[in-house]
Amino acid sequence: MAGREPQDSYNPLQTVAPTTSVPNNYATTKADPGAFGGQVGQAISGAGEQLKQSDNDAMSTYLQYAGQLNELTATNADATNAEKVGKIQSDFRSKEGMEAVAAYPDYVVAIKKANQEILDSLPNLATKRAFAVMTAKSTAYAIKDGGDYSASQFKAAQRSTNEAVIKLYTDKLGDPNIAVDNHRSYDAMQGLKSGIQDKIQLAGFWPEETTRNEKGDPTFPDTDRGRIASTIYQNQLSEAQKTATETRFKTLINDPRIGADKAWEIYQQTEKDMSPATKASVLAMIRPRVVDAQTRGIADQTAADWHQKYLGSFSTPFTGKVDA
């Protein structure tokens, strides 16, 4: 009989725990994509970055191009505006005197209208802003230049009107009916004086402190400016009065109804109001005519006397002897 097999320590219940440990770095372990065909993933990732950079470059280029295009568009618009404004200015400056003064408001409207029409035609806000900046100063200058021209033409119109007034009163003394009348001639001289005063004022030589007496004669202030104004006024007035007085006496002398004798009479009545230069000029006109008239008168009287004596000789009895 076989002997009894040795006893083992078998126990149906587990008494030794199995080894179940895992690597310490299990949770943080990363796989290398290159080890699993990850080159494709890296290539796609790189391409994405390149595409992203390309988009940025393209956007930057587009924005740069758009900015240049806007600037070019605005510059061209500015040139068009300058051309239109130039034509408006040329047309305005072709006007003179009061016509230019009256046209100035329409001139301003035309410039602003041309500017606005071009502004409205521009494609976007950026271009409009650039155009507005470019044209702001040129538009302001155009309006100011037009205003300056209008003002200068207004002064020119005033001067022209003033010269016409002076000529009007001078020409009045060329009318025999006025020239022979001291009262009407005096009124014409007063109008002439007023015209000369206006002329000095328009020239800017009239101090604000200047006053006038009851006859309308100015009294200038005792200042440097006042003395200059006084000198200019007296010179201008003397010259105008001299011309007007010469016109008057030429009219008197040459009118057959009036003649040199009446002119001489009027001269004696008015010489106290004449300047020395005017007196000399008028006398130079009158004296030859007066002397000539007097000479003719003496000659006519002498001829008449001799003629009378000749006729009288026929009524005187003859007492002389007649030879056989």
Tab-separated table of N, CA and C in Angstrom, residues 120-278:
chain	number	residue	atom	x	y	z
A	120	ASP	N	-20.298	114.107	-51.827
A	120	ASP	CA	-21.387	113.127	-51.879
A	120	ASP	C	-21.087	111.984	-52.843
A	121	SER	N	-20.234	112.225	-53.827
A	121	SER	CA	-19.939	111.200	-54.829
A	121	SER	C	-18.872	110.204	-54.376
A	122	LEU	N	-18.203	110.449	-53.277
A	122	LEU	CA	-17.116	109.581	-52.823
A	122	LEU	C	-17.671	108.294	-52.225
A	123	PRO	N	-16.913	107.168	-52.363
A	123	PRO	CA	-17.476	105.841	-52.078
A	123	PRO	C	-17.582	105.445	-50.620
A	124	ASN	N	-16.781	106.006	-49.742
A	124	ASN	CA	-16.813	105.557	-48.356
A	124	ASN	C	-16.446	106.686	-47.408
A	125	LEU	N	-16.640	106.396	-46.127
A	125	LEU	CA	-16.429	107.409	-45.107
A	125	LEU	C	-14.975	107.844	-45.018
A	126	ALA	N	-14.053	106.897	-45.172
A	126	ALA	CA	-12.634	107.227	-45.075
A	126	ALA	C	-12.219	108.207	-46.167
A	127	THR	N	-12.710	107.978	-47.376
A	127	THR	CA	-12.401	108.875	-48.500
A	127	THR	C	-13.019	110.258	-48.275
A	128	LYS	N	-14.239	110.258	-47.782
A	128	LYS	CA	-14.910	111.533	-47.510
A	128	LYS	C	-14.134	112.346	-46.466
A	129	ARG	N	-13.666	111.655	-45.431
A	129	ARG	CA	-12.912	112.360	-44.403
A	129	ARG	C	-11.612	112.933	-44.957
A	130	ALA	N	-10.921	112.124	-45.755
A	130	ALA	CA	-9.662	112.593	-46.348
A	130	ALA	C	-9.903	113.796	-47.253
A	131	PHE	N	-10.972	113.720	-48.052
A	131	PHE	CA	-11.313	114.830	-48.952
A	131	PHE	C	-11.653	116.092	-48.155
A	132	ALA	N	-12.411	115.931	-47.091
A	132	ALA	CA	-12.797	117.087	-46.267
A	132	ALA	C	-11.571	117.768	-45.680
A	133	VAL	N	-10.603	116.961	-45.229
A	133	VAL	CA	-9.377	117.534	-44.665
A	133	VAL	C	-8.585	118.271	-45.743
A	134	MET	N	-8.489	117.654	-46.927
A	134	MET	CA	-7.721	118.255	-48.022
A	134	MET	C	-8.296	119.588	-48.479
A	135	THR	N	-9.624	119.686	-48.521
A	135	THR	CA	-10.262	120.864	-49.117
A	135	THR	C	-10.656	121.937	-48.102
A	136	ALA	N	-10.512	121.642	-46.823
A	136	ALA	CA	-10.976	122.594	-45.806
A	136	ALA	C	-10.297	123.950	-45.966
A	137	LYS	N	-8.968	123.951	-46.040
A	137	LYS	CA	-8.231	125.211	-46.127
A	137	LYS	C	-8.440	125.890	-47.478
A	138	SER	N	-8.377	125.098	-48.556
A	138	SER	CA	-8.510	125.706	-49.889
A	138	SER	C	-9.887	126.335	-50.074
A	139	THR	N	-10.918	125.706	-49.530
A	139	THR	CA	-12.264	126.271	-49.615
A	139	THR	C	-12.359	127.565	-48.822
A	140	ALA	N	-11.791	127.549	-47.614
A	140	ALA	CA	-11.804	128.759	-46.782
A	140	ALA	C	-11.047	129.893	-47.454
A	141	TYR	N	-9.897	129.571	-48.057
A	141	TYR	CA	-9.104	130.598	-48.746
A	141	TYR	C	-9.856	131.163	-49.948
A	142	ALA	N	-10.537	130.286	-50.691
A	142	ALA	CA	-11.285	130.735	-51.874
A	142	ALA	C	-12.389	131.702	-51.480
A	143	ILE	N	-13.084	131.385	-50.389
A	143	ILE	CA	-14.158	132.267	-49.918
A	143	ILE	C	-13.578	133.594	-49.420
A	144	LYS	N	-12.469	133.524	-48.699
A	144	LYS	CA	-11.835	134.756	-48.197
A	144	LYS	C	-11.329	135.614	-49.348
A	145	ASP	N	-10.679	134.987	-50.336
A	145	ASP	CA	-10.181	135.741	-51.490
A	145	ASP	C	-11.321	136.429	-52.227
A	146	GLY	N	-12.441	135.722	-52.347
A	146	GLY	CA	-13.600	136.331	-52.992
A	146	GLY	C	-14.120	137.510	-52.208
A	147	GLY	N	-14.112	137.383	-50.883
A	147	GLY	CA	-14.545	138.496	-50.038
A	147	GLY	C	-13.631	139.700	-50.172
A	148	ASP	N	-12.327	139.432	-50.226
A	148	ASP	CA	-11.361	140.531	-50.396
A	148	ASP	C	-11.564	141.225	-51.746
A	149	TYR	N	-11.792	140.417	-52.780
A	149	TYR	CA	-12.004	141.002	-54.107
A	149	TYR	C	-13.288	141.822	-54.134
A	150	SER	N	-14.324	141.297	-53.499
A	150	SER	CA	-15.600	142.016	-53.438
A	150	SER	C	-15.430	143.353	-52.725
A	151	ALA	N	-14.683	143.332	-51.624
A	151	ALA	CA	-14.461	144.569	-50.871
A	151	ALA	C	-13.670	145.583	-51.689
A	152	SER	N	-12.660	145.103	-52.414
A	152	SER	CA	-11.861	146.013	-53.232
A	152	SER	C	-12.697	146.611	-54.360
A	153	GLN	N	-13.600	145.802	-54.915
A	153	GLN	CA	-14.460	146.306	-55.981
A	153	GLN	C	-15.505	147.282	-55.448
A	154	PHE	N	-15.906	147.083	-54.201
A	154	PHE	CA	-16.834	148.034	-53.591
A	154	PHE	C	-16.160	149.395	-53.431
A	155	LYS	N	-14.909	149.376	-52.974
A	155	LYS	CA	-14.167	150.637	-52.845
A	155	LYS	C	-13.941	151.266	-54.214
A	156	ALA	N	-13.646	150.423	-55.200
A	156	ALA	CA	-13.447	150.948	-56.555
A	156	ALA	C	-14.736	151.577	-57.073
A	157	ALA	N	-15.866	150.935	-56.779
A	157	ALA	CA	-17.155	151.481	-57.203
A	157	ALA	C	-17.429	152.806	-56.504
A	158	GLN	N	-17.084	152.883	-55.235
A	158	GLN	CA	-17.269	154.136	-54.500
A	158	GLN	C	-16.405	155.241	-55.099
A	159	ARG	N	-15.156	154.892	-55.397
A	159	ARG	CA	-14.260	155.893	-55.993
A	159	ARG	C	-14.774	156.336	-57.354
A	160	SER	N	-15.258	155.371	-58.129
A	160	SER	CA	-15.795	155.699	-59.449
A	160	SER	C	-17.014	156.613	-59.331
A	161	THR	N	-17.885	156.278	-58.384
A	161	THR	CA	-19.069	157.118	-58.161
A	161	THR	C	-18.657	158.502	-57.697
A	162	ASN	N	-17.666	158.540	-56.818
A	162	ASN	CA	-17.190	159.812	-56.310
A	162	ASN	C	-16.605	160.677	-57.428
A	163	GLU	N	-15.812	160.071	-58.286
A	163	GLU	CA	-15.245	160.812	-59.415
A	163	GLU	C	-16.352	161.303	-60.342
A	164	ALA	N	-17.392	160.493	-60.495
A	164	ALA	CA	-18.523	160.902	-61.333
A	164	ALA	C	-19.250	162.096	-60.725
A	165	VAL	N	-19.354	162.112	-59.380
A	165	VAL	CA	-20.002	163.240	-58.702
A	165	VAL	C	-19.184	164.513	-58.895
A	166	ILE	N	-17.882	164.400	-58.729
A	166	ILE	CA	-17.009	165.568	-58.918
A	166	ILE	C	-17.122	166.091	-60.346
A	167	LYS	N	-17.124	165.179	-61.310
A	167	LYS	CA	-17.250	165.588	-62.713
A	167	LYS	C	-18.619	166.216	-62.975
A	168	LEU	N	-19.644	165.662	-62.342
A	168	LEU	CA	-20.992	166.192	-62.531
A	168	LEU	C	-21.061	167.661	-62.135
A	169	TYR	N	-20.535	167.993	-60.955
A	169	TYR	CA	-20.603	169.379	-60.492
A	169	TYR	C	-19.679	170.291	-61.288
A	170	THR	N	-18.579	169.741	-61.769
A	170	THR	CA	-17.704	170.532	-62.634
A	170	THR	C	-18.403	170.842	-63.952
A	171	ASP	N	-19.066	169.834	-64.507
A	171	ASP	CA	-19.764	170.020	-65.782
A	171	ASP	C	-20.956	170.970	-65.647
A	172	LYS	N	-21.549	171.016	-64.452
A	172	LYS	CA	-22.663	171.954	-64.243
A	172	LYS	C	-22.221	173.375	-64.549
A	173	LEU	N	-20.985	173.690	-64.206
A	173	LEU	CA	-20.479	175.047	-64.429
A	173	LEU	C	-20.164	175.295	-65.900
A	174	GLY	N	-20.317	174.262	-66.712
A	174	GLY	CA	-20.193	174.448	-68.154
A	174	GLY	C	-21.521	174.801	-68.796
A	175	ASP	N	-22.571	174.860	-67.995
A	175	ASP	CA	-23.886	175.288	-68.477
A	175	ASP	C	-23.975	176.807	-68.330
A	176	PRO	N	-24.140	177.549	-69.424
A	176	PRO	CA	-24.178	179.013	-69.338
A	176	PRO	C	-25.214	179.538	-68.361
A	177	ASN	N	-26.357	178.867	-68.268
A	177	ASN	CA	-27.408	179.335	-67.361
A	177	ASN	C	-26.985	179.238	-65.895
A	178	ILE	N	-26.131	178.280	-65.583
A	178	ILE	CA	-25.603	178.159	-64.224
A	178	ILE	C	-24.390	179.046	-64.047
A	179	ALA	N	-23.531	179.071	-65.047
A	179	ALA	CA	-22.281	179.839	-64.952
A	179	ALA	C	-22.534	181.327	-64.724
A	180	VAL	N	-23.573	181.871	-65.315
A	180	VAL	CA	-23.841	183.298	-65.203
A	180	VAL	C	-24.539	183.655	-63.895
A	181	ASP	N	-25.013	182.618	-63.175
A	181	ASP	CA	-25.748	182.834	-61.929
A	181	ASP	C	-24.840	182.499	-60.747
A	182	ASN	N	-24.509	183.488	-59.931
A	182	ASN	CA	-23.597	183.265	-58.801
A	182	ASN	C	-24.156	182.292	-57.764
A	183	HIS	N	-25.459	182.334	-57.530
A	183	HIS	CA	-26.058	181.448	-56.528
A	183	HIS	C	-26.005	179.982	-56.984
A	184	ARG	N	-26.362	179.748	-58.217
A	184	ARG	CA	-26.337	178.383	-58.733
A	184	ARG	C	-24.906	177.866	-58.873
A	185	SER	N	-24.014	178.749	-59.215
A	185	SER	CA	-22.607	178.365	-59.297
A	185	SER	C	-22.052	178.033	-57.915
A	186	TYR	N	-22.494	178.768	-56.901
A	186	TYR	CA	-22.067	178.496	-55.526
A	186	TYR	C	-22.546	177.112	-55.084
A	187	ASP	N	-23.781	176.768	-55.409
A	187	ASP	CA	-24.314	175.456	-55.057
A	187	ASP	C	-23.499	174.345	-55.722
A	188	ALA	N	-23.123	174.569	-56.977
A	188	ALA	CA	-22.313	173.573	-57.682
A	188	ALA	C	-20.952	173.413	-57.001
A	189	MET	N	-20.378	174.506	-56.562
A	189	MET	CA	-19.085	174.468	-55.867
A	189	MET	C	-19.203	173.734	-54.529
A	190	GLN	N	-20.321	173.886	-53.849
A	190	GLN	CA	-20.533	173.180	-52.584
A	190	GLN	C	-20.651	171.672	-52.821
A	191	GLY	N	-21.336	171.301	-53.877
A	191	GLY	CA	-21.425	169.885	-54.228
A	191	GLY	C	-20.058	169.314	-54.562
A	192	LEU	N	-19.262	170.115	-55.256
A	192	LEU	CA	-17.892	169.715	-55.590
A	192	LEU	C	-17.066	169.517	-54.319
A	193	LYS	N	-17.209	170.415	-53.382
A	193	LYS	CA	-16.475	170.338	-52.112
A	193	LYS	C	-16.847	169.065	-51.358
A	194	SER	N	-18.138	168.756	-51.328
A	194	SER	CA	-18.587	167.533	-50.666
A	194	SER	C	-18.000	166.298	-51.333
A	195	GLY	N	-17.919	166.334	-52.659
A	195	GLY	CA	-17.330	165.213	-53.400
A	195	GLY	C	-15.866	165.017	-53.060
A	196	ILE	N	-15.131	166.109	-52.901
A	196	ILE	CA	-13.714	166.020	-52.542
A	196	ILE	C	-13.555	165.455	-51.135
A	197	GLN	N	-14.429	165.846	-50.226
A	197	GLN	CA	-14.371	165.308	-48.868
A	197	GLN	C	-14.607	163.799	-48.877
A	198	ASP	N	-15.583	163.362	-49.661
A	198	ASP	CA	-15.835	161.921	-49.774
A	198	ASP	C	-14.627	161.198	-50.363
A	199	LYS	N	-13.986	161.826	-51.306
A	199	LYS	CA	-12.807	161.233	-51.940
A	199	LYS	C	-11.696	161.014	-50.925
A	200	ILE	N	-11.466	161.998	-50.055
A	200	ILE	CA	-10.434	161.880	-49.028
A	200	ILE	C	-10.792	160.782	-48.026
A	201	GLN	N	-12.063	160.692	-47.688
A	201	GLN	CA	-12.502	159.643	-46.762
A	201	GLN	C	-12.296	158.256	-47.355
A	202	LEU	N	-12.645	158.098	-48.623
A	202	LEU	CA	-12.482	156.807	-49.281
A	202	LEU	C	-11.019	156.401	-49.361
A	203	ALA	N	-10.148	157.377	-49.444
A	203	ALA	CA	-8.712	157.092	-49.511
A	203	ALA	C	-8.129	156.760	-48.141
A	204	GLY	N	-8.939	156.912	-47.089
A	204	GLY	CA	-8.480	156.564	-45.755
A	204	GLY	C	-7.717	157.660	-45.045
A	205	PHE	N	-7.838	158.901	-45.511
A	205	PHE	CA	-7.089	160.011	-44.911
A	205	PHE	C	-7.966	160.927	-44.060
A	206	TRP	N	-9.072	160.401	-43.570
A	206	TRP	CA	-10.020	161.237	-42.846
A	206	TRP	C	-10.086	160.793	-41.387
A	207	PRO	N	-9.432	161.526	-40.456
A	207	PRO	CA	-9.472	161.133	-39.041
A	207	PRO	C	-10.889	161.175	-38.476
A	208	GLU	N	-11.189	160.276	-37.557
A	208	GLU	CA	-12.522	160.216	-36.962
A	208	GLU	C	-12.852	161.478	-36.174
A	209	GLU	N	-11.815	162.164	-35.666
A	209	GLU	CA	-12.050	163.355	-34.840
A	209	GLU	C	-12.393	164.594	-35.662
A	210	THR	N	-12.386	164.476	-36.985
A	210	THR	CA	-12.659	165.617	-37.850
A	210	THR	C	-14.106	166.085	-37.674
A	211	THR	N	-14.281	167.403	-37.614
A	211	THR	CA	-15.626	167.986	-37.494
A	211	THR	C	-15.865	168.905	-38.689
A	212	ARG	N	-17.127	169.330	-38.854
A	212	ARG	CA	-17.491	170.254	-39.925
A	212	ARG	C	-18.255	171.435	-39.344
A	213	ASN	N	-18.033	172.607	-39.935
A	213	ASN	CA	-18.785	173.786	-39.497
A	213	ASN	C	-20.097	173.875	-40.256
A	214	GLU	N	-20.831	174.971	-40.044
A	214	GLU	CA	-22.151	175.094	-40.665
A	214	GLU	C	-22.086	175.174	-42.185
A	215	LYS	N	-20.945	175.544	-42.737
A	215	LYS	CA	-20.793	175.599	-44.185
A	215	LYS	C	-20.322	174.268	-44.771
A	216	GLY	N	-20.054	173.325	-43.891
A	216	GLY	CA	-19.597	172.024	-44.367
A	216	GLY	C	-18.101	171.908	-44.493
A	217	ASP	N	-17.378	172.950	-44.090
A	217	ASP	CA	-15.921	172.903	-44.169
A	217	ASP	C	-15.361	172.086	-43.004
A	218	PRO	N	-14.415	171.181	-43.270
A	218	PRO	CA	-13.896	170.328	-42.200
A	218	PRO	C	-12.845	171.036	-41.342
A	219	THR	N	-12.807	170.642	-40.075
A	219	THR	CA	-11.740	171.060	-39.172
A	219	THR	C	-11.028	169.796	-38.714
A	220	PHE	N	-9.791	169.642	-39.121
A	220	PHE	CA	-9.044	168.429	-38.820
A	220	PHE	C	-8.353	168.543	-37.464
A	221	PRO	N	-8.194	167.423	-36.772
A	221	PRO	CA	-7.535	167.464	-35.458
A	221	PRO	C	-6.070	167.864	-35.573
A	222	ASP	N	-5.550	168.467	-34.506
A	222	ASP	CA	-4.158	168.916	-34.496
A	222	ASP	C	-3.247	167.747	-34.126
A	223	THR	N	-3.201	166.772	-35.011
A	223	THR	CA	-2.344	165.600	-34.849
A	223	THR	C	-1.590	165.397	-36.154
A	224	ASP	N	-0.618	164.491	-36.139
A	224	ASP	CA	0.126	164.218	-37.365
A	224	ASP	C	-0.815	163.763	-38.476
A	225	ARG	N	-1.707	162.875	-38.132
A	225	ARG	CA	-2.654	162.376	-39.131
A	225	ARG	C	-3.605	163.472	-39.581
A	226	GLY	N	-4.030	164.308	-38.637
A	226	GLY	CA	-4.918	165.404	-38.979
A	226	GLY	C	-4.265	166.414	-39.902
A	227	ARG	N	-2.993	166.711	-39.636
A	227	ARG	CA	-2.285	167.669	-40.494
A	227	ARG	C	-2.055	167.104	-41.891
A	228	ILE	N	-1.771	165.821	-41.972
A	228	ILE	CA	-1.615	165.187	-43.280
A	228	ILE	C	-2.938	165.234	-44.047
A	229	ALA	N	-4.026	164.907	-43.356
A	229	ALA	CA	-5.345	164.931	-43.987
A	229	ALA	C	-5.694	166.332	-44.465
A	230	SER	N	-5.380	167.322	-43.660
A	230	SER	CA	-5.676	168.708	-44.026
A	230	SER	C	-4.926	169.116	-45.286
A	231	THR	N	-3.658	168.750	-45.359
A	231	THR	CA	-2.848	169.100	-46.530
A	231	THR	C	-3.386	168.435	-47.789
A	232	ILE	N	-3.691	167.149	-47.679
A	232	ILE	CA	-4.211	166.416	-48.837
A	232	ILE	C	-5.550	167.003	-49.283
A	233	TYR	N	-6.412	167.295	-48.328
A	233	TYR	CA	-7.734	167.833	-48.647
A	233	TYR	C	-7.625	169.187	-49.342
A	234	GLN	N	-6.819	170.081	-48.784
A	234	GLN	CA	-6.684	171.413	-49.364
A	234	GLN	C	-6.116	171.350	-50.777
A	235	ASN	N	-5.146	170.470	-50.999
A	235	ASN	CA	-4.559	170.343	-52.332
A	235	ASN	C	-5.590	169.809	-53.329
A	236	GLN	N	-6.321	168.765	-52.909
A	236	GLN	CA	-7.335	168.180	-53.791
A	236	GLN	C	-8.454	169.183	-54.082
A	237	LEU	N	-8.887	169.895	-53.041
A	237	LEU	CA	-9.975	170.860	-53.206
A	237	LEU	C	-9.550	172.010	-54.102
A	238	SER	N	-8.367	172.536	-53.889
A	238	SER	CA	-7.882	173.669	-54.693
A	238	SER	C	-7.804	173.292	-56.167
A	239	GLU	N	-7.313	172.070	-56.443
A	239	GLU	CA	-7.185	171.640	-57.826
A	239	GLU	C	-8.565	171.470	-58.474
A	240	ALA	N	-9.505	170.875	-57.731
A	240	ALA	CA	-10.853	170.674	-58.275
A	240	ALA	C	-11.569	172.005	-58.485
A	241	GLN	N	-11.440	172.917	-57.537
A	241	GLN	CA	-12.077	174.227	-57.664
A	241	GLN	C	-11.467	175.033	-58.811
A	242	LYS	N	-10.183	174.900	-58.985
A	242	LYS	CA	-9.516	175.602	-60.090
A	242	LYS	C	-10.066	175.121	-61.428
A	243	THR	N	-10.181	173.794	-61.572
A	243	THR	CA	-10.710	173.232	-62.818
A	243	THR	C	-12.155	173.680	-63.041
A	244	ALA	N	-12.962	173.635	-61.989
A	244	ALA	CA	-14.370	174.021	-62.099
A	244	ALA	C	-14.516	175.511	-62.428
A	245	THR	N	-13.708	176.342	-61.797
A	245	THR	CA	-13.777	177.790	-62.043
A	245	THR	C	-13.341	178.126	-63.460
A	246	GLU	N	-12.297	177.445	-63.929
A	246	GLU	CA	-11.859	177.653	-65.313
A	246	GLU	C	-12.970	177.264	-66.283
A	247	THR	N	-13.666	176.166	-65.969
A	247	THR	CA	-14.784	175.740	-66.810
A	247	THR	C	-15.867	176.808	-66.842
A	248	ARG	N	-16.151	177.380	-65.691
A	248	ARG	CA	-17.186	178.409	-65.604
A	248	ARG	C	-16.834	179.623	-66.463
A	249	PHE	N	-15.632	180.136	-66.341
A	249	PHE	CA	-15.276	181.373	-67.050
A	249	PHE	C	-15.050	181.142	-68.541
A	250	LYS	N	-14.619	179.959	-68.923
A	250	LYS	CA	-14.553	179.650	-70.349
A	250	LYS	C	-15.956	179.691	-70.954
A	251	THR	N	-16.900	179.150	-70.187
A	251	THR	CA	-18.299	179.154	-70.640
A	251	THR	C	-18.816	180.583	-70.778
A	252	LEU	N	-18.520	181.426	-69.797
A	252	LEU	CA	-18.975	182.827	-69.831
A	252	LEU	C	-18.379	183.580	-71.009
A	253	ILE	N	-17.086	183.410	-71.189
A	253	ILE	CA	-16.382	184.166	-72.235
A	253	ILE	C	-16.841	183.760	-73.623
A	254	ASN	N	-17.039	182.446	-73.805
A	254	ASN	CA	-17.339	181.940	-75.145
A	254	ASN	C	-18.811	182.014	-75.518
A	255	ASP	N	-19.672	182.266	-74.542
A	255	ASP	CA	-21.086	182.370	-74.868
A	255	ASP	C	-21.371	183.762	-75.442
A	256	PRO	N	-21.892	183.844	-76.647
A	256	PRO	CA	-22.108	185.147	-77.284
A	256	PRO	C	-23.125	186.017	-76.550
A	257	ARG	N	-23.977	185.403	-75.753
A	257	ARG	CA	-24.971	186.179	-75.011
A	257	ARG	C	-24.381	186.812	-73.763
A	258	ILE	N	-23.223	186.317	-73.347
A	258	ILE	CA	-22.633	186.793	-72.089
A	258	ILE	C	-21.369	187.594	-72.387
A	259	GLY	N	-20.322	186.934	-72.860
A	259	GLY	CA	-19.129	187.627	-73.295
A	259	GLY	C	-18.143	187.968	-72.186
A	260	ALA	N	-17.027	188.566	-72.607
A	260	ALA	CA	-15.912	188.852	-71.711
A	260	ALA	C	-16.244	189.926	-70.689
A	261	ASP	N	-17.031	190.923	-71.070
A	261	ASP	CA	-17.346	192.006	-70.124
A	261	ASP	C	-18.122	191.469	-68.921
A	262	LYS	N	-19.097	190.609	-69.164
A	262	LYS	CA	-19.860	190.019	-68.073
A	262	LYS	C	-18.982	189.078	-67.257
A	263	ALA	N	-18.102	188.363	-67.944
A	263	ALA	CA	-17.175	187.477	-67.249
A	263	ALA	C	-16.273	188.272	-66.317
A	264	TRP	N	-15.833	189.432	-66.782
A	264	TRP	CA	-14.980	190.291	-65.959
A	264	TRP	C	-15.750	190.798	-64.736
A	265	GLU	N	-16.987	191.126	-64.942
A	265	GLU	CA	-17.829	191.580	-63.831
A	265	GLU	C	-17.999	190.485	-62.771
A	266	ILE	N	-18.260	189.267	-63.248
A	266	ILE	CA	-18.430	188.141	-62.325
A	266	ILE	C	-17.115	187.810	-61.620
A	267	TYR	N	-16.029	187.930	-62.343
A	267	TYR	CA	-14.717	187.685	-61.722
A	267	TYR	C	-14.501	188.637	-60.544
A	268	GLN	N	-14.807	189.896	-60.751
A	268	GLN	CA	-14.622	190.872	-59.682
A	268	GLN	C	-15.510	190.576	-58.470
A	269	GLN	N	-16.647	189.941	-58.717
A	269	GLN	CA	-17.566	189.601	-57.622
A	269	GLN	C	-17.119	188.357	-56.844
A	270	THR	N	-16.370	187.479	-57.492
A	270	THR	CA	-16.069	186.170	-56.878
A	270	THR	C	-14.583	185.913	-56.622
A	271	GLU	N	-13.719	186.842	-56.970
A	271	GLU	CA	-12.285	186.564	-56.856
A	271	GLU	C	-11.837	186.336	-55.409
A	272	LYS	N	-12.584	186.859	-54.444
A	272	LYS	CA	-12.210	186.690	-53.034
A	272	LYS	C	-12.260	185.221	-52.600
A	273	ASP	N	-13.038	184.394	-53.326
A	273	ASP	CA	-13.155	182.978	-52.997
A	273	ASP	C	-12.171	182.099	-53.772
A	274	MET	N	-11.336	182.729	-54.599
A	274	MET	CA	-10.416	181.974	-55.451
A	274	MET	C	-9.041	181.883	-54.829
A	275	SER	N	-8.360	180.780	-55.120
A	275	SER	CA	-6.968	180.637	-54.713
A	275	SER	C	-6.103	181.474	-55.653
A	276	PRO	N	-4.883	181.824	-55.258
A	276	PRO	CA	-4.004	182.600	-56.139
A	276	PRO	C	-3.808	181.948	-57.501
A	277	ALA	N	-3.661	180.632	-57.521
A	277	ALA	CA	-3.459	179.939	-58.794
A	277	ALA	C	-4.694	180.051	-59.679
A	278	THR	N	-5.885	179.980	-59.069
A	278	THR	CA	-7.131	180.092	-59.831
A	278	THR	C	-7.296	181.502	-60.383
